[in-house]
mmCIF file of C-alpha atoms in Angstrom:
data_model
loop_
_atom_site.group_PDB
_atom_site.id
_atom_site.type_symbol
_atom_site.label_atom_id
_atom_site.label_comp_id
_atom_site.label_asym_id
_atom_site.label_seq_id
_atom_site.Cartn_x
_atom_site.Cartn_y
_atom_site.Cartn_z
ATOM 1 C CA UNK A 1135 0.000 0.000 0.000
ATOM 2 C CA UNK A 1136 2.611 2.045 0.679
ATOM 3 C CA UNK A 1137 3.175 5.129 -2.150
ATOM 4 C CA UNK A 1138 6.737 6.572 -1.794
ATOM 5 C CA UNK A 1139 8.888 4.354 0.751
ATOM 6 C CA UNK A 1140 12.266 5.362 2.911
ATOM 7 C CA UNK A 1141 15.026 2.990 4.698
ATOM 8 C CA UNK A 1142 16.338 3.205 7.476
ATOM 9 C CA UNK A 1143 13.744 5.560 9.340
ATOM 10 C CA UNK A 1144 16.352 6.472 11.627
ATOM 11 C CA UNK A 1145 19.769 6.971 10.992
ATOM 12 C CA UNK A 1146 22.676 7.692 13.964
ATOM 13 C CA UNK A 1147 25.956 7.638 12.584
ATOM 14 C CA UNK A 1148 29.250 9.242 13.624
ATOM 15 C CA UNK A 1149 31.487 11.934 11.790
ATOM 16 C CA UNK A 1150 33.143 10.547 8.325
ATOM 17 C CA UNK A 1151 31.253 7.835 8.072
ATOM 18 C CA UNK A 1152 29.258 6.589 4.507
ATOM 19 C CA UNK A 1153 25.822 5.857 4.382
ATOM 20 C CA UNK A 1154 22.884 5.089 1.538
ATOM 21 C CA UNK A 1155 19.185 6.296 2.300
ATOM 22 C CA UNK A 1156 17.168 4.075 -0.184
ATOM 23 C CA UNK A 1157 13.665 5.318 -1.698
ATOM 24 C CA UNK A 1158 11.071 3.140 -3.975
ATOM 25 C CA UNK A 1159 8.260 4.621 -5.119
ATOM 26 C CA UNK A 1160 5.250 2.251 -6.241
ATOM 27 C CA UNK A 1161 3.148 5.188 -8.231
ATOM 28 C CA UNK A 1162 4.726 4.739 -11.325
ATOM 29 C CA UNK A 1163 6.098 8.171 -11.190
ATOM 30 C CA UNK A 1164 8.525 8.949 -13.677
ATOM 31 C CA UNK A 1165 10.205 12.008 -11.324
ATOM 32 C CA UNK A 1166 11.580 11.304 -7.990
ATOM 33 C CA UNK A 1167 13.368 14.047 -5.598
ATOM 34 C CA UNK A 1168 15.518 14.076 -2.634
ATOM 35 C CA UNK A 1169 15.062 16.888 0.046
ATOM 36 C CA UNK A 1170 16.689 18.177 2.950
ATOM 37 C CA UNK A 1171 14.929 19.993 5.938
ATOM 38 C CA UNK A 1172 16.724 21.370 8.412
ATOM 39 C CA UNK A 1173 16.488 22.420 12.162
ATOM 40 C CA UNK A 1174 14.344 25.452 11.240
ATOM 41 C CA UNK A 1175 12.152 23.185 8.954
ATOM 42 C CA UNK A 1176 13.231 24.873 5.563
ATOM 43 C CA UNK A 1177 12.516 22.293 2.742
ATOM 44 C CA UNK A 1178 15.063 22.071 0.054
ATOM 45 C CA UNK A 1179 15.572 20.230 -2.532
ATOM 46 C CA UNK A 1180 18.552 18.626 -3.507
ATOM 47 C CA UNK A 1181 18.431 16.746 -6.524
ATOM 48 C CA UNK A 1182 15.494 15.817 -8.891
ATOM 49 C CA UNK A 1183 15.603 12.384 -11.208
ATOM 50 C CA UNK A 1184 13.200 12.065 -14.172
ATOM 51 C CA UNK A 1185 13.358 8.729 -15.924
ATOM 52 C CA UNK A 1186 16.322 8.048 -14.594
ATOM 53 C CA UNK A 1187 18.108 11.491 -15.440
ATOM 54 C CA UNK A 1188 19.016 13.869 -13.337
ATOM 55 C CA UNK A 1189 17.588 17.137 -14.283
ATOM 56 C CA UNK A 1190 18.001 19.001 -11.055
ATOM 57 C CA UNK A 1191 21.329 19.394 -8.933
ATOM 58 C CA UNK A 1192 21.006 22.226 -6.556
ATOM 59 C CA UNK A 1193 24.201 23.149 -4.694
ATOM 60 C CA UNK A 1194 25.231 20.359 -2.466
ATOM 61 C CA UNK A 1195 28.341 19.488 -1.809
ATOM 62 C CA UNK A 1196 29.705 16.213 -4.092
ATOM 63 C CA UNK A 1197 29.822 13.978 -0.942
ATOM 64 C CA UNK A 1198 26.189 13.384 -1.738
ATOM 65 C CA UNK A 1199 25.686 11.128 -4.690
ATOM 66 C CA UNK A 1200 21.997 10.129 -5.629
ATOM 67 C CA UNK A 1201 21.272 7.390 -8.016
ATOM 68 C CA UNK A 1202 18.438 5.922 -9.932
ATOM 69 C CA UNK A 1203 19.081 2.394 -10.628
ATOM 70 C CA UNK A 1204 15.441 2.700 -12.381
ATOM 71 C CA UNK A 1205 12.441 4.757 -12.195
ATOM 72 C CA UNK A 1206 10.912 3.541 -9.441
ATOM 73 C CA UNK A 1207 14.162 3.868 -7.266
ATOM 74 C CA UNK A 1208 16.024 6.887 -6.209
ATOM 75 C CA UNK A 1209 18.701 6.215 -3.551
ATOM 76 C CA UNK A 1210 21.023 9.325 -1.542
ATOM 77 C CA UNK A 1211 25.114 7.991 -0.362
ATOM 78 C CA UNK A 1212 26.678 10.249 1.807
ATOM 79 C CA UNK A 1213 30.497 10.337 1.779
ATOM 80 C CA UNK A 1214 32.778 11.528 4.752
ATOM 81 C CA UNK A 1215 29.615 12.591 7.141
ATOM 82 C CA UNK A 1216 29.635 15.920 8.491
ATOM 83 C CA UNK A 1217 28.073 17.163 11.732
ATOM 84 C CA UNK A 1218 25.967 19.825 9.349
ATOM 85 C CA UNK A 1219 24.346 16.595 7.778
ATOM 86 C CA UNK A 1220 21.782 16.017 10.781
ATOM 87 C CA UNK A 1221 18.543 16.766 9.326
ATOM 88 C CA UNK A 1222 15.829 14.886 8.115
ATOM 89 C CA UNK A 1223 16.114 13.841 4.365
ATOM 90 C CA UNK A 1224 12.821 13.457 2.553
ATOM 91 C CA UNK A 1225 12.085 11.521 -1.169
ATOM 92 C CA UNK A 1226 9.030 12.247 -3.086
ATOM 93 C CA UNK A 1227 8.002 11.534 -6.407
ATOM 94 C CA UNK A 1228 5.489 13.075 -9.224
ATOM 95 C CA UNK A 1229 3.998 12.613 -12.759
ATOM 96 C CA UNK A 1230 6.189 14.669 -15.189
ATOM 97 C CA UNK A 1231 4.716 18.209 -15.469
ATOM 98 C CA UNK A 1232 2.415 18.321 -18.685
ATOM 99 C CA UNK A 1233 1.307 15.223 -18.932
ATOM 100 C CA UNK A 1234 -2.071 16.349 -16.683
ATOM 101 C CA UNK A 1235 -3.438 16.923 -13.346
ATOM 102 C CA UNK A 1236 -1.510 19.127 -10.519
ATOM 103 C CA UNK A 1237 1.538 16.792 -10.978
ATOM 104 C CA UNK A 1238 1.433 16.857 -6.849
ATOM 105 C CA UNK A 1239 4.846 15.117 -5.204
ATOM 106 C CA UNK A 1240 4.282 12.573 -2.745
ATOM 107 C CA UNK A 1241 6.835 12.567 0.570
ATOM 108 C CA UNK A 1242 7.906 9.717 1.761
ATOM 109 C CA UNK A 1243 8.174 9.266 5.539
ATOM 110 C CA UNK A 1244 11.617 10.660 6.020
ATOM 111 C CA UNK A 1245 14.841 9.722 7.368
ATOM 112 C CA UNK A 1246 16.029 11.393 10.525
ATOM 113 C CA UNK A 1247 19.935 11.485 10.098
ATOM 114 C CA UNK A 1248 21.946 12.547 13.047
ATOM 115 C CA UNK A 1249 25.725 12.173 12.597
ATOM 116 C CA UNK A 1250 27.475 12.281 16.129
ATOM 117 C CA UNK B 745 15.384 33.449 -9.314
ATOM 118 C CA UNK B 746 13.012 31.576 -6.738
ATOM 119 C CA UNK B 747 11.678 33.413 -3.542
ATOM 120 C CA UNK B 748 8.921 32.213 -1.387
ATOM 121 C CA UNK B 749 7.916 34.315 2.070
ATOM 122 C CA UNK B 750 5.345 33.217 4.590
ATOM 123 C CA UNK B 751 5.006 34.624 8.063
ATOM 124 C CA UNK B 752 6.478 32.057 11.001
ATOM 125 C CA UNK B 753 3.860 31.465 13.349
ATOM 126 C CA UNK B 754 0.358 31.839 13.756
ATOM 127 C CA UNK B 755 -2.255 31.207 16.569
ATOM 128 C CA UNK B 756 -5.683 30.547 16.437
ATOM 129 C CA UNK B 757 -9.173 29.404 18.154
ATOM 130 C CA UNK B 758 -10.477 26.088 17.984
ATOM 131 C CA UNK B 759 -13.799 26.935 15.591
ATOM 132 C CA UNK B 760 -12.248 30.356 13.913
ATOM 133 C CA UNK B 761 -11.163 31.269 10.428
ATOM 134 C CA UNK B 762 -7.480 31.416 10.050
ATOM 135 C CA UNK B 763 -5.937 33.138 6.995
ATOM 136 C CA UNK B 764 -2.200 32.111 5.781
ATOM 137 C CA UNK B 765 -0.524 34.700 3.592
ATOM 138 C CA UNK B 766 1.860 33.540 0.786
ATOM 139 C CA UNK B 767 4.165 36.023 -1.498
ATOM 140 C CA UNK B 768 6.440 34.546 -4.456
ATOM 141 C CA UNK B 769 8.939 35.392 -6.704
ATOM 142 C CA UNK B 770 9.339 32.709 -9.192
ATOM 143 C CA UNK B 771 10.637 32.469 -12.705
ATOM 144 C CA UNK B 772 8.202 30.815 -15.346
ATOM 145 C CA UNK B 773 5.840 30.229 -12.474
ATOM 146 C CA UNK B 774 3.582 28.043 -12.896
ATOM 147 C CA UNK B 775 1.807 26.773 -10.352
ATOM 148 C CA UNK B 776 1.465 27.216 -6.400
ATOM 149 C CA UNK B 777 1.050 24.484 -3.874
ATOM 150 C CA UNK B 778 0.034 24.439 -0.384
ATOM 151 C CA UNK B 779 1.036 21.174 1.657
ATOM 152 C CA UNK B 780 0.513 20.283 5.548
ATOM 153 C CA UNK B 781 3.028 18.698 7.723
ATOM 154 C CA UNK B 782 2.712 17.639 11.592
ATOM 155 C CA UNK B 783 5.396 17.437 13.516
ATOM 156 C CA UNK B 784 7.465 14.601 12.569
ATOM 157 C CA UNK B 785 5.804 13.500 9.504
ATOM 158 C CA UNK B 786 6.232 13.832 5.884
ATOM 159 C CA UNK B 787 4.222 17.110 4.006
ATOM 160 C CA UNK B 788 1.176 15.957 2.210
ATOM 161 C CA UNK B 789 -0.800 18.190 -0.544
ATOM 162 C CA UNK B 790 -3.434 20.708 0.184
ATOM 163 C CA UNK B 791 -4.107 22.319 -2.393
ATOM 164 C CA UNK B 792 -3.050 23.493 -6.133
ATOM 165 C CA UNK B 793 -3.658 26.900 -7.622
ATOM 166 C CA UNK B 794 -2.391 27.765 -11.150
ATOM 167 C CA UNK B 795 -4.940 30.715 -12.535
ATOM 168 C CA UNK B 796 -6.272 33.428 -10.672
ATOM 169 C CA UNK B 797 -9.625 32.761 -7.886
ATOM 170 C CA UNK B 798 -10.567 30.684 -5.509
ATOM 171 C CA UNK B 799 -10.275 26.846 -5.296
ATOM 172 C CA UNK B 800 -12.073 24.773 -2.366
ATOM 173 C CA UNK B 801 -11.955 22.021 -0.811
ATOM 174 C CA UNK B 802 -14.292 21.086 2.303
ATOM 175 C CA UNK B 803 -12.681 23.435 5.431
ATOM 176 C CA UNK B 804 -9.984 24.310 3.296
ATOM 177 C CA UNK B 805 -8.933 27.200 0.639
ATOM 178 C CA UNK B 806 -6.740 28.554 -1.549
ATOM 179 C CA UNK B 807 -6.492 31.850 -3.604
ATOM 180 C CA UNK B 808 -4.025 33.317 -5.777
ATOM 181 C CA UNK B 809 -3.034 36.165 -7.868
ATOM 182 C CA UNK B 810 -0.195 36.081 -9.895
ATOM 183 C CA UNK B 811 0.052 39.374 -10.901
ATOM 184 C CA UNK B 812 0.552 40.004 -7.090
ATOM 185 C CA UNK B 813 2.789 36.866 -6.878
ATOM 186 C CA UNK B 814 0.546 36.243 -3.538
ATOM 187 C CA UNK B 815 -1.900 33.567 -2.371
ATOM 188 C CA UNK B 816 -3.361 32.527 0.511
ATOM 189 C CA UNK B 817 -4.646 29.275 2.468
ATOM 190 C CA UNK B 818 -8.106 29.823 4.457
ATOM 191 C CA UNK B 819 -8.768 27.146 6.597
ATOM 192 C CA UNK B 820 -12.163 27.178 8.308
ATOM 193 C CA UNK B 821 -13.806 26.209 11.598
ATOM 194 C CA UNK B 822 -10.367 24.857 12.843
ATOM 195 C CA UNK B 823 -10.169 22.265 14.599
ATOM 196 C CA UNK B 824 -7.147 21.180 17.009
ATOM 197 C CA UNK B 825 -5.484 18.335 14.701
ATOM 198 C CA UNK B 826 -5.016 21.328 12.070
ATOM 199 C CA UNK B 827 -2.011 22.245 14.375
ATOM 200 C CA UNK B 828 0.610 21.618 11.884
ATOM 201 C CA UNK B 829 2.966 23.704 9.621
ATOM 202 C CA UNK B 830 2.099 24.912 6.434
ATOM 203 C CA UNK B 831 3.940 25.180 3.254
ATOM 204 C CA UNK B 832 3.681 27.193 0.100
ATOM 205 C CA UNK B 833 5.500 26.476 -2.508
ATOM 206 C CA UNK B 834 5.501 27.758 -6.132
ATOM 207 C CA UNK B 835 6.750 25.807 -9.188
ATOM 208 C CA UNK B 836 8.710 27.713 -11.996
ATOM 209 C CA UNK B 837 11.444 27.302 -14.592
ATOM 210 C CA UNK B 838 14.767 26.321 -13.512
ATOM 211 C CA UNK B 839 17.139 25.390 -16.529
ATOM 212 C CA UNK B 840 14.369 23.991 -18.691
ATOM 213 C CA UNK B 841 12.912 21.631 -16.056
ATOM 214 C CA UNK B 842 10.370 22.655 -13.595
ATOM 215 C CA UNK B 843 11.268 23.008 -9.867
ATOM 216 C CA UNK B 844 9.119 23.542 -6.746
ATOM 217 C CA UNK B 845 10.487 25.753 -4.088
ATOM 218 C CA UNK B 846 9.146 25.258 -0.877
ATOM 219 C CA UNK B 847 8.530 28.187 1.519
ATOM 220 C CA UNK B 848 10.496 28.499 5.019
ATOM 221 C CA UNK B 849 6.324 27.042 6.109
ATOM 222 C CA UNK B 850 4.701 28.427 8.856
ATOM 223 C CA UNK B 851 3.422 26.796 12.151
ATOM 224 C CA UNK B 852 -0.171 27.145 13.267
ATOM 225 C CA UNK B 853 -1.058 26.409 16.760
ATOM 226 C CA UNK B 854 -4.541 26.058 17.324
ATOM 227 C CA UNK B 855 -5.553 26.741 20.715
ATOM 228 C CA UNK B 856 -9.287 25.806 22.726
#
C-alpha cells in the first residue's frame, strides 16, 4: 500500500562515516526528488531524477551522490559525514509536469539522520 | 530566481477562520502548492492553484493572484489536529525543467 517508501527511518551515525538512504516509489512516477529539511524546517531540494536522469542538482556538496538504478528507485550515499548533515532527508516523487493533473509530489516518511 | 515568504507562526481558536498569507517570486511560475506537515511526519498536498480565484476544498482554501505573486490558504472552523505547519510552494522554470520551491512554512497552533 505504501506510495513513496524510505530505509532506514532512523539513521545515527558518527562523523566521516558513509551511508545510503534508499527510496522506492510504487506510483509509477517517472520524477523522484531528494530533500533536505533542516532544524528550522526549511525544505530544500537537492536533486530531482526524471526517468532516470538527473535534471536538477542544486548546490550540495559532491559527498552526496543520488542514483536511480530505475524509475521507481532513487537512492542518496553520503560520503565523509559531516556534523551539518543532521537533518531529516525526505524523497518524493510526481507525474512529469504536462502530462495532466496538478503533478502533486508525494513525501515519503523521512529519514532522521543525526551524525554524532 | 526563486523566492517564497510566509510569516512564522500563527495562533488561532479552535472553531475560527485562520488566513495564511503567501508572497512569491518565481521564474516561469507556474503553479502554487500548499502542503501540511505535523510534527514529525512527511508534508502531504493541500491544495493546487495555477490561474487566478478561488479553489475549495471542504474546510480548506486557496487563492491566488499572480500578478501580485501572492496567495493565501483559508482554513475554516479549525479544529485542534489542524495544528501543523504549512507550506507554500511555487513551481517555476529552472534550466528547462520545472522546480518547486518550498517556503520556510509556517506553524499554526490552534488553541481551545
Amino acid at each position: 500500500d505504501t506510495a513513496v517508501s524510505q530505509t532506514p527511518k532512523y539513521l545515527v551515525t558518527q562523523m566521516g562515516n558513509d551511508k545510503s538512504i534508499k527510496c522506492e516509489q510504487n506510483l509509477g512516477h517517472d520524477t523522484m526528488y531528494w530533500y533536505k529539511q533542516d532544524s528550522k524546517k526549511f525544505l530544500k531540494i537537492m536533486f530531482s531524477y526524471n526517468n532516470k536522469e538527473l535534471i536538477i542538482n542544486e548546490t550540495v556538496p559532491n559527498r552526496f551522490s543520488p542514483k536511480s538504478p530505475d524509475k521507481a528507485h532513487l537512492n542518496l550515499h553520503i560520503n565523509s559525514l559531516e556534523l551539518g548533515d543532521s537533518a531529516v532527508y525526505f524523497c518524493a516523487s510526481s507525474p512529469p509536469y504536462g502530462r495532466g493533473g496538478q503533478e502533486t509530489q508525494y513525501f515519503g516518511p523521512g529519514t532522521r539522520l543525526l551524525v554524532l | 530566481g526563486q523566492n517564497i515568504d510566509q510569516p512564522t507562526e500563527m495562533t488561532a481558536t479552535e472553531g475560527a477562520i485562520v488566513q495564511i498569507n503567501c508572497t512569491y517570486q518565481t521564474s516561469g511560475f507556474n503553479g502554487l502548492f500548499w502542503y501540511q506537515q505535523h510534527a514529525g511526519e512527511a508534508p502531504t498536498f493541500l491544495s493546487y492553484n495555477v490561474l487566478d480565484g478561488l479553489e475549495e476544498k471542504g474546510r480548506f482554501s486557496s487563492f491566488l493572484s499572480r500578478s501580485k505573486g501572492y496567495s493565501y490558504l483559508l482554513l475554516k472552523e479549525l479544529q485542534m489536529k489542524d495544528s501543523a505547519s504549512y507550506l507554500c510552494a511555487a513551481r517555476g522554470d529552472s534550466g528547462g525543467y520545472q522546480k518547486v520551491t518550498f517556503g520556510t512554512g509556517t506553524k499554526l497552533q490552534v488553541i481551545p
